[in-house]
Amino acid sequence: MASVSPSPSCSSIRTPVRRSTFAVAELRRLKQRRTSIPVTVGLGHFGEVVRNDVEFLKNKIGIGIKWANEAFRVPEVTKSAEELLWLRHLEDPVSSTPLEPKRSWPQPSYSGLSGVDLLMADVKALEAYAGYVYCLSKMWSRPLPEVYDAQEVADYFNCRPHVVAFRLLEVFSAFMVAAIRLRTSASDKRKTLEASKQIFGMVLKETMLHLGPTFIKVGQSLSTRPDLIGTEISKALSELHDRIPPFPQAEAVKIIEEELGAPVESFFSQFSQETVAAASFGQVYRGRTLDGLDVAVKVQRPDLRHAVLRDIYILRLGLGVLRKIAKRENDIRVYADELGKGLAGELDFTLEAANASEFREAHSQFSYIRVPKVYQHLTRKRVLTMEWMVGESPTDLLSVSSGDSDHDFQSHERQKLEARRSLLDLVNKGVEATLVQLLDTGILHADPHPGNLRYTTSRQIGFLDFGLVCRMQRKHQLAMLASIVHIVNGDWASLVDALTDMDVIKPGVNTRRFTLDLELALGEVELRNGIPDIEFTKVLSKIVKVALKYQLQMPPYFTLVLRSLACFEGLAAVGDPNFKTFEAAYPFVVQKLLSENSAATRKILHSAVLNRKKEFRWERVGLFLSKSSTRTNNHWATKKHSPLVLSTRDETSGDNSSNQTNRDADTVGVVLRLLASKDGVVLRRLLMAANATSLIRTFISRDAHVIRQKLCTTIADTMYQWMVGIFGIKSLKFISLSDPPSSSGTNITVKDFKSLIADKRVRVILRQIFESTKSDRVLMFKFGWTSFVMFLTTSALACHRFVISVSEGYINYLSLSAPVALRT
């Protein structure tokens, strides 16, 4: 077989490799690109690349998580695991009766060494073990109490330490994530301080939303105090009032049907598909009953009791640890207990319905307060049905009053002005309503945040959500009234007595040292028109700070009062930065002291305006009368309770001296009318109790010149009216008299003056004053001379006004009746 040798063409002759034109061009381009790349890369570019990669991974991971949730039914599995985790299947509502004391772990006993004795001992030990396990099983099967009890709540969660541990981990991780976010945002130095506060408020709001109802409640309380946390943070937290994510409507309908025992259609002809408002503890739907009444249906969030009481239990544990670290004698855990009682009361809507009905009945006489009616047949523990209230919330009024618009400028400005006026009116009536609740009815709405208030079309203030209501004792109301008066007067010793009546100061406290510390804390408060220029809540906070220094425990109602006043003062600060609660509250306090004839209020009034020698403190009397003149006159004019009469702050003040003159004339007119009126019994008793000699001596002194002058002017006006009537000038058709100048409508009439002179009670007072001072002949001579000069001055003023008015009227008649030629 012939062998085939490889041909020359197949030999190892190397063929030269030729590069194509495309490859050469590509190599040149890559070489040029390598030479153009800088050796070092900027950190900014690197950070941008990392951020883009992180965003890409987050999107892909999010898509993967969403697919996994749908594919593996993660929400259903999580819900089942949560039910198992809470040991909900062990709860037995029937076993809610009180348990026997928990048995201790049995200890071994060797009382005998015989076999029978050992056997019986083992049997007894097994019995003890079985009893202990049975007791634990009964404790595990007990549900949470309907009414808050600290020990029962502790027993419940002591059996479930894993629930508490997971919650602590959740709270810790949430705040750690928030801190990381804030730290990351703070690294950008280009952001302004205002932008940083906005970011802080947004992060805090999202954290509290994530942590659930209890933290949302805390955020709502903080949102009402922009003076403490700042405007930007307060604005962010205010979204917690009405922008809370709702739970599904199907669960709400299920809860309604479970509570009412029938389908929704059996009770409501219409029921909204969407929530009207979502709150921390529930959400509201609008419906219409079969009778055609528009109602608001409030439905509680599912599994709310467990979540709220768990957070209260954790707070109680934290306060207990803090107490041990601070080595305090008083138990500060009571603050958690009070919060728990309040929140547990809000979880039972039947209690809220009872509170609303009681609040409505107690304030029905005040026309400017509006409370919706409760429909008891449609109300259960988790469902509350009330009358639908139409009105604007303070948040809406604030947004309109501060909003901007480019189109229809004039219309928008009018809308802003009207919204601002409505907001100020709401604030004034809100402060008045709070004072009425605090000092008059004793039933205080303890959670008046903007989400629970409405300004109706009839210019009323509407209250919603009565889950948290404070009921004050009469002695606490009187002590609070006295404390306001003593703070304004700077009488710290009397303020300490009032705090003792308020159960703030306990027996055994060194009152002298407490008075000195209180004076040091409050003595630096500046006064404006005789009124402390400070918020009421700050004063109460300073009192609390001094009380805690002496390890005193605040009474439960004190915390709720502070919360209520904080809510309204925060709202007032937003509506009007110059609003001062003391200035708005003091006229109400004075009017109450001058109109309520009781031994307690008379004691407060006497301590405020009289010294130990029963002599008048005229600087305090002047403050009392100047603050009460407008309000008291308005009270007589309407003969019913009415809101505060406050001057609008947008208007110009005008001439200060003229305003002061009018206020002085108002004061004199009010006093003269009050003396002879049915409501003047307190003032008459005050004059009877005062030192008559000092009263006359002060009346004829140089310091009382202004009061004597205003008294002469007021009486001269009355004499002028009497002269016009006695001479029949008004009956003459050819003379038209100008009306006498008036001061806010408080001038007394001839009828008032006649009743004052003829009043027997006033005569008795004057007779007693003269009887007490007739022995001092020099003083009586000075008083007689002063009275004679005042009589001449008054007569001269009245005659001068009469002659001028008649002359002007006659001259006007002549000028109008003269021939046209003469007049031209």
PDB file of C-alpha atoms in Angstrom, residues 734-737 804-814:
ATOM      1  CA  PHE A 734     -87.095 122.291  65.755  1.00  0.00           C
ATOM      2  CA  ILE A 735     -84.139 121.219  67.942  1.00  0.00           C
ATOM      3  CA  SER A 736     -82.193 118.001  67.375  1.00  0.00           C
ATOM      4  CA  LEU A 737     -79.678 117.200  70.107  1.00  0.00           C
ATOM      5  CA  ILE A 804     -73.760 123.713  74.190  1.00  0.00           C
ATOM      6  CA  SER A 805     -76.124 121.014  72.906  1.00  0.00           C
ATOM      7  CA  VAL A 806     -79.196 123.266  72.989  1.00  0.00           C
ATOM      8  CA  SER A 807     -77.272 126.121  71.311  1.00  0.00           C
ATOM      9  CA  GLU A 808     -75.965 123.892  68.535  1.00  0.00           C
ATOM     10  CA  GLY A 809     -79.428 122.452  67.945  1.00  0.00           C
ATOM     11  CA  TYR A 810     -81.051 125.936  67.791  1.00  0.00           C
ATOM     12  CA  ILE A 811     -78.341 127.322  65.480  1.00  0.00           C
ATOM     13  CA  ASN A 812     -78.736 124.347  63.147  1.00  0.00           C
ATOM     14  CA  TYR A 813     -82.494 124.974  63.072  1.00  0.00           C
ATOM     15  CA  LEU A 814     -81.979 128.662  62.211  1.00  0.00           C
TER      16      LEU A 814
END
